[in-house]
Amino acid sequence: MTRLTMLKEVLKSLFSKPSTEPLAEVEKGVFSPYSRGCPVLIPEKCTGCSLCAMNCPSNAITMKIVGEKNVGGKTLPVRRPEFNYFKCIYCGLCAQVCQFNAIEMRRDLVILRPRSKC
Amino acid sequence: MGRSRIEDKAYTEPHSIVEVASKTLSSYPHLVSVTAVHDEKEKSIELIYTFSDFRGALKNISTRIPEDKKTLPSIASVAPAASIYEQEVSELFGVAFDGNPFTGKRVLLPDCFPNDVHPLLRNVKQEDLEKVVAGCMLGEPQIYVTGSSRYSAESVILLPFGPYHPALKEPERFILVLEGETIVDVIPKIGHVHRGIEKIAEGRTFLQDLFLVERICGICSFIHSWTFTLAVEELLNVKPSKKAEYLRTMIAELERIHSHVLWIGLLGYWTGFESMFMWIWRLREKIMSLLDLLTGNRVHKSFIAFGGVRRDVTDEKLNTVAKTIAEFEKDYKKLIDEIMSYEPLVERIKGIGMYNAEHAIRLGAVGPMIRATGIPYDIRKVEPYGAYDEIDFNVVTGKGGDVFNVTMVRIKEVLESINIIRQCIEKMPRNENPVPKTLVIGVVKEGEAVARTEAPRGELFYYVKAANSRNPHRVKIRTPTLANILLAADMLKGYTLSDVPVIITSIDPCFSCMDRALVVDKNHNSVFFVDFNKLRKENKRIR
Amino acid sequence: MALIFEWIERKLIARIQWRVGPLLTGFKGVLQPFYDFAKLLLKEEVEIEGMNTYLADFSIILYVLSSVLGLLFIPLFVSTSLYSFNEDFIVVPLTFALSAVAQTLMGLSIQSSFTVVGTGRLVVQYAMYESLLLITLALPFMQCNTLSMSDIVKVQSRYPILLVQPLGFVVALIALLAKLEKPPFDLPHAKQEIAAGWMTEYCCRRLAFIQLGKDLEMVYGVALITTVFLGGGQGPMTYDFPWLYPIYFIVKMIIVLLLLVILQGMAVRVREVFMPQRLWERGIIMLVIQAFILFILKDVGLI
C-alpha cells in the first residue's frame, strides 16, 4: 500500500515541471534583491579615518595614499580605502561603521561573473 | 540566561581532580567541556571543567598547573566523554593526561606535526605556526591506511571510510575493521580540517571574530555567532532590545529547519533513496530564500551585532515569512507522511544503531541524540536565551535510541520550529529599533563568560575570556559534533557495512565545526597555497 | 544507441527528482553522454601501483563485447536476426556469465579494500539474480516450445507473452535491475558505503569503456525483455510496412526503460542481509505461481 503512494508521488514528479532555476537568471550575475550588495567608495565624503579598514573582518580593505594635503602648515598624506573584491565577504560592515556614509553598498554592479556555458 | 559570567569557580588541586570530578558527576551528570587557558604572565595553565545537570545548572571546577610541569590525572575513567576533550587540550597545549585512552595517538593535529609545538600556547606566534605547518607539509607525505597493527589477521578487512568519501560531506576518517560485512572496530581520526580558528580569534578584535566564528560552520552559522554574541554581551553588560531578541530567535529557528530538513534529505541519500533526497531539498529551498529575504544572505547571514541585529525587518517581510512558512508546513507534512510510512525506508533505519540513555549520558551526547532516548535536555527550555522564555513550545523526545527515533525527533522538531516562528511573528514588538547605535565595541573589560545555546545539532558551548584589550584572550568553542562523535563510533560496532553511512551520519555530523584549531592558510609555499588572483589568471590562460 | 539510452535514462531520473538533467550539450543535452565518453577518452591514463594492467584491459574488452555478442542474436530490425540459429537462446546465459566474469576480473585486477568488498558483493548478487532472470526468460520459451529468438517473435504476432505471464515480466524487470546494478540493487558500487566498489580504482579510458559497457548492458537487457515479453517489433501493420518493425521495437524499449526508471525512482537500497529475502523469497514464489498458471493454461489448451 505504501508502495502505491510512493508510486503516485514518483509519477506526479515525473509529469510536473522541474523546479530547477534556469541558468539564464544566474548568468546575469546580479546580486539577489535582498543582498547587501557590493561596497563602493564615494570619494567626496571620505575623510580617510580608516575605521573601515580596522574593522573589516576579512582584511579586504587597505588604506592607500592617494595624495597630500596641507593642514596648518603640515603636509599629511591623504588616504583612501581600496577594496579587494576577492577577499571581500560582502558583509557590509564597512558601510555600517562609516561615520560619514562614504561607503555605499550597490547591488547593480557585476564584480564576479559566473562562468558561462562549459 | 543561556549565558553566564564565571564568578564562582571551585578551585581544586590538580592531583585531586578525579575525586572532585566523580563527586560532581553524581549531581551534575553531563560534562560540557574541558577548557584550557594559558596565562603567560603567571606561567601557568588553567583548566576549567564545566559540568551541567539536565535542568540548566552549571558548575565550573578549575585547576591550575605550572607551565613547566604539565601533567595531571585524566578524568576519563569517571567520565568517558572527557577523553576526547582532554585529548584536544593535550594536543593544543601539551598537557599530559595520565590514563587517557587516546594518549600516544594523534586525533586532531596532522600526523606530521612536530611533538614539541603546541599551537594554542600564548607564546607561540601565529606566523611561526604557519612556518611549522608549511614545513611539515613539505616533508614526505605520510599515508596511513592500516591505522593499527592490532588487526593483521587475514580474515579482517580494514576499510578506510574517508577522509574523502562520497557519504561524508566533509573530510574525516574512520577506519572500519570488517569481518565479512560486520564491523568489529572503528578507529576515528578527526582533524582533517583544522583551521586554527581559536588561535586566529585571539589575534583579531571582537567585532572581527564575530564574522570569523560564523564561518566555523556552513549550516549552523547563525547560532555560532549568536552564542559568541551572548558571551560577549555578558562581558559588556549590554542587553539587546526585545525586537532584536525576537528576530534572532526567528532566524535561529529558520536555520534549525533548514539544517534538519537538509539532514532528512541526506538520510535519503545515505540509504540510497535519491528521489527523497531531491524532493526534500526542493522544499528546503523555500527556507533558504526566506533567509535570503530576511538577512540578505543564504548561508553566512552576518545578521547579528553586539547589542542587537544589523538590519531591521519590515512588517511586509514578516508577512511573507508567515505565508511561506504555512506553505512549507503543508508540503512538508504531506511529503514526510508519505516517506516515513514507506516500508523499505523504515526497514533500513529502524533498530539500527541502538543505544540507551545511560550510555548516551556517559559518552556526553547532546542534542537530538540524547533527546531520542527520552531525556528532555534542550538548552532552549532549561536555560532560555533570546525570546524562548516568552514562547510556548514543547521539547520533542523519542522512545529509545536508534536511527529511526533520531529521525523522528528531527522531523517533529521542524514542526515545533514552525510553531516557534509563528509565535515570534505574532508576539514581536513592531515599533522598536533593533539596530544598535554603534557596532564598534573597542576595549572589553577583564572577565570570563560562558554561553550555551541549542544549535540544530545540540548544545553549543562558548567560553570567552577578555583581558582589558581589543582582542579576546581566549575563545573556546565546543561544538555538538565533538560531543557526539564518541557515541557515533561506539554505535557502529556490530552492525553491517550497509548501515555505516546511516549510523555515522545519524549524529548529523559537522566535522568542520569539530576541528577548528590549526593554521593552514597563507602562501608560504606556492606548491600548496596558490593565490586566488594567480589561479584566476592561469585559468584564463588555459581557456 | 547505447549512449542515447543513457541520456533518456538520466533525463527521466532527473524529472522524477524535479531536476532538469543534462541540458547544455546538444539539443536538451542529448550529446552529454557522448561528451562524457569523449572527455574520459582524452584524459591521461593513471597506472595504479599493483594493478594487473593486462588483466584489467582484457576484462574490460570482454565486458563490452559480452553485451555486443548478446545483441547480435536479438532481432532488432527484422523478425530474424542476421546471426540467429535454431537454439540461439542458449547464448543468453553465456553472455550473462561472460559479463559477470569480466566484472569480477576487473574488480580483482587491483586488490584494494574497496574493490575486494565490491567484488565480493558483486559475486553474491550475480549468484542471486542470474537464476531468477534465466528462469523468467525460460518460461516464455517453454510456453512456445522453442529455443529460438526469431520463433518467439513470430509466435507473438497475435498477442505479446506479457498478457500470459505478467508476474514473470515483473520478476524479470527486478532481476534486470539487479543485473544492471541500479538502485535498489546497486550494492556492488554503493557510493555511500564503499566509494565506487569494484570500479573504484579505474579512471580515464578504462572508465570510459566501463561506462560504455554498462550502457550496452542496459540496452541488451532491455532489448531482451522487449523481445521475449513484448514481441519485439511486432505490431499492427508490420507485415505491410516492414520499416515499422524497428520503430515499434524502439518505442517498446523506451517503455520498458521507463518502467525501470520508475522502479529506480522509488527504490531504497536494500541492506546486504535482506538481499536474498528480496530477490529469492518473493521472486521465486511469484515464478512458481507463474509456472503453475502457465502449465494449467497449456493443459487446457488455451495456448
CSV table of N, CA, C and O in Angstrom, one decimal, chain B residues 35-71:
chain,number,residue,atom,x,y,z
B,35,THR,N,38.1,23.3,29.3
B,35,THR,CA,38.7,24.4,28.7
B,35,THR,C,40.0,24.7,29.3
B,35,THR,O,40.2,24.6,30.5
B,36,ALA,N,41.0,24.9,28.4
B,36,ALA,CA,42.3,25.3,29.0
B,36,ALA,C,42.6,26.7,28.6
B,36,ALA,O,42.3,27.1,27.5
B,37,VAL,N,43.2,27.5,29.5
B,37,VAL,CA,43.5,28.8,29.3
B,37,VAL,C,45.0,29.0,29.7
B,37,VAL,O,45.4,28.7,30.8
B,38,HIS,N,45.8,29.5,28.8
B,38,HIS,CA,47.2,29.7,29.1
B,38,HIS,C,47.4,31.2,29.6
B,38,HIS,O,46.9,32.1,29.0
B,39,ASP,N,48.1,31.3,30.7
B,39,ASP,CA,48.3,32.6,31.3
B,39,ASP,C,49.8,32.8,31.2
B,39,ASP,O,50.6,32.2,32.0
B,40,GLU,N,50.3,33.7,30.3
B,40,GLU,CA,51.8,33.7,30.1
B,40,GLU,C,52.4,34.5,31.2
B,40,GLU,O,53.6,34.4,31.4
B,41,LYS,N,51.7,35.4,31.9
B,41,LYS,CA,52.3,36.2,32.9
B,41,LYS,C,52.6,35.3,34.2
B,41,LYS,O,53.6,35.4,34.8
B,42,GLU,N,51.6,34.5,34.5
B,42,GLU,CA,51.8,33.7,35.7
B,42,GLU,C,52.4,32.4,35.4
B,42,GLU,O,52.6,31.5,36.3
B,43,LYS,N,52.7,32.2,34.1
B,43,LYS,CA,53.3,30.9,33.7
B,43,LYS,C,52.6,29.7,34.1
B,43,LYS,O,53.2,28.8,34.7
B,44,SER,N,51.3,29.7,33.9
B,44,SER,CA,50.5,28.5,34.3
B,44,SER,C,49.4,28.3,33.3
B,44,SER,O,49.1,29.2,32.5
B,45,ILE,N,48.9,27.1,33.4
B,45,ILE,CA,47.7,26.8,32.5
B,45,ILE,C,46.6,26.5,33.4
B,45,ILE,O,46.7,25.7,34.3
B,46,GLU,N,45.5,27.1,33.2
B,46,GLU,CA,44.3,26.9,34.0
B,46,GLU,C,43.4,26.0,33.2
B,46,GLU,O,43.1,26.1,32.0
B,47,LEU,N,42.9,25.0,33.9
B,47,LEU,CA,41.9,24.0,33.2
B,47,LEU,C,40.6,24.2,33.9
B,47,LEU,O,40.5,24.1,35.1
B,48,ILE,N,39.6,24.5,33.1
B,48,ILE,CA,38.2,24.6,33.6
B,48,ILE,C,37.4,23.5,33.2
B,48,ILE,O,37.2,23.3,32.0
B,49,TYR,N,36.9,22.7,34.1
B,49,TYR,CA,35.9,21.6,33.7
B,49,TYR,C,34.5,22.1,34.0
B,49,TYR,O,34.2,22.5,35.1
B,50,THR,N,33.7,22.1,32.9
B,50,THR,CA,32.4,22.6,33.1
B,50,THR,C,31.4,21.5,33.1
B,50,THR,O,31.4,20.6,32.2
B,51,PHE,N,30.7,21.4,34.2
B,51,PHE,CA,29.7,20.3,34.3
B,51,PHE,C,28.3,20.9,34.3
B,51,PHE,O,28.1,22.1,34.6
B,52,SER,N,27.3,20.1,34.0
B,52,SER,CA,25.9,20.6,33.9
B,52,SER,C,25.0,19.5,34.3
B,52,SER,O,25.3,18.3,34.1
B,53,ASP,N,23.8,19.9,34.9
B,53,ASP,CA,22.8,18.9,35.0
B,53,ASP,C,21.8,19.1,34.0
B,53,ASP,O,21.9,19.9,33.1
B,54,PHE,N,20.7,18.3,34.0
B,54,PHE,CA,19.7,18.4,32.9
B,54,PHE,C,18.6,19.4,33.2
B,54,PHE,O,17.6,19.4,32.6
B,55,ARG,N,18.8,20.3,34.2
B,55,ARG,CA,17.9,21.3,34.5
B,55,ARG,C,18.5,22.7,34.3
B,55,ARG,O,17.9,23.7,34.6
B,56,GLY,N,19.7,22.8,33.8
B,56,GLY,CA,20.2,24.1,33.5
B,56,GLY,C,21.2,24.7,34.4
B,56,GLY,O,21.7,25.8,34.2
B,57,ALA,N,21.7,23.9,35.4
B,57,ALA,CA,22.7,24.5,36.4
B,57,ALA,C,24.1,24.1,35.9
B,57,ALA,O,24.3,23.0,35.4
B,58,LEU,N,25.0,25.1,36.0
B,58,LEU,CA,26.3,24.9,35.5
B,58,LEU,C,27.2,24.8,36.7
B,58,LEU,O,27.0,25.5,37.7
B,59,LYS,N,28.3,24.1,36.7
B,59,LYS,CA,29.3,24.0,37.7
B,59,LYS,C,30.7,24.0,37.1
B,59,LYS,O,31.0,23.2,36.3
B,60,ASN,N,31.5,25.0,37.5
B,60,ASN,CA,32.8,25.1,36.9
B,60,ASN,C,33.8,24.7,38.0
B,60,ASN,O,33.8,25.2,39.1
B,61,ILE,N,34.7,23.8,37.6
B,61,ILE,CA,35.8,23.4,38.5
B,61,ILE,C,37.0,23.8,37.8
B,61,ILE,O,37.3,23.5,36.6
B,62,SER,N,37.9,24.4,38.6
B,62,SER,CA,39.1,24.9,38.0
B,62,SER,C,40.3,24.4,38.7
B,62,SER,O,40.3,24.1,39.9
B,63,THR,N,41.3,24.2,37.9
B,63,THR,CA,42.6,23.8,38.5
B,63,THR,C,43.7,24.4,37.7
B,63,THR,O,43.6,24.8,36.6
B,64,ARG,N,44.9,24.6,38.4
B,64,ARG,CA,46.0,25.3,37.8
B,64,ARG,C,47.2,24.4,37.8
B,64,ARG,O,47.5,23.8,38.8
B,65,ILE,N,47.9,24.3,36.6
B,65,ILE,CA,49.2,23.6,36.6
B,65,ILE,C,50.3,24.5,36.1
B,65,ILE,O,50.0,25.3,35.2
B,66,PRO,N,51.5,24.3,36.6
B,66,PRO,CA,52.6,25.2,36.2
B,66,PRO,C,53.0,24.8,34.7
B,66,PRO,O,52.7,23.7,34.3
B,67,GLU,N,53.6,25.9,34.1
B,67,GLU,CA,53.9,25.7,32.6
B,67,GLU,C,55.0,24.6,32.4
B,67,GLU,O,55.0,24.0,31.4
B,68,ASP,N,55.9,24.5,33.4
B,68,ASP,CA,57.0,23.5,33.1
B,68,ASP,C,56.7,22.1,33.6
B,68,ASP,O,57.5,21.2,33.3
B,69,LYS,N,55.6,21.9,34.2
B,69,LYS,CA,55.3,20.5,34.6
B,69,LYS,C,53.8,20.2,34.3
B,69,LYS,O,52.9,20.4,35.1
B,70,LYS,N,53.6,19.9,33.0
B,70,LYS,CA,52.2,19.9,32.5
B,70,LYS,C,51.7,18.5,32.6
B,70,LYS,O,51.4,17.9,31.5
B,71,THR,N,51.5,17.9,33.7
B,71,THR,CA,50.8,16.6,33.8
B,71,THR,C,49.7,16.7,34.9
B,71,THR,O,49.8,17.4,35.9
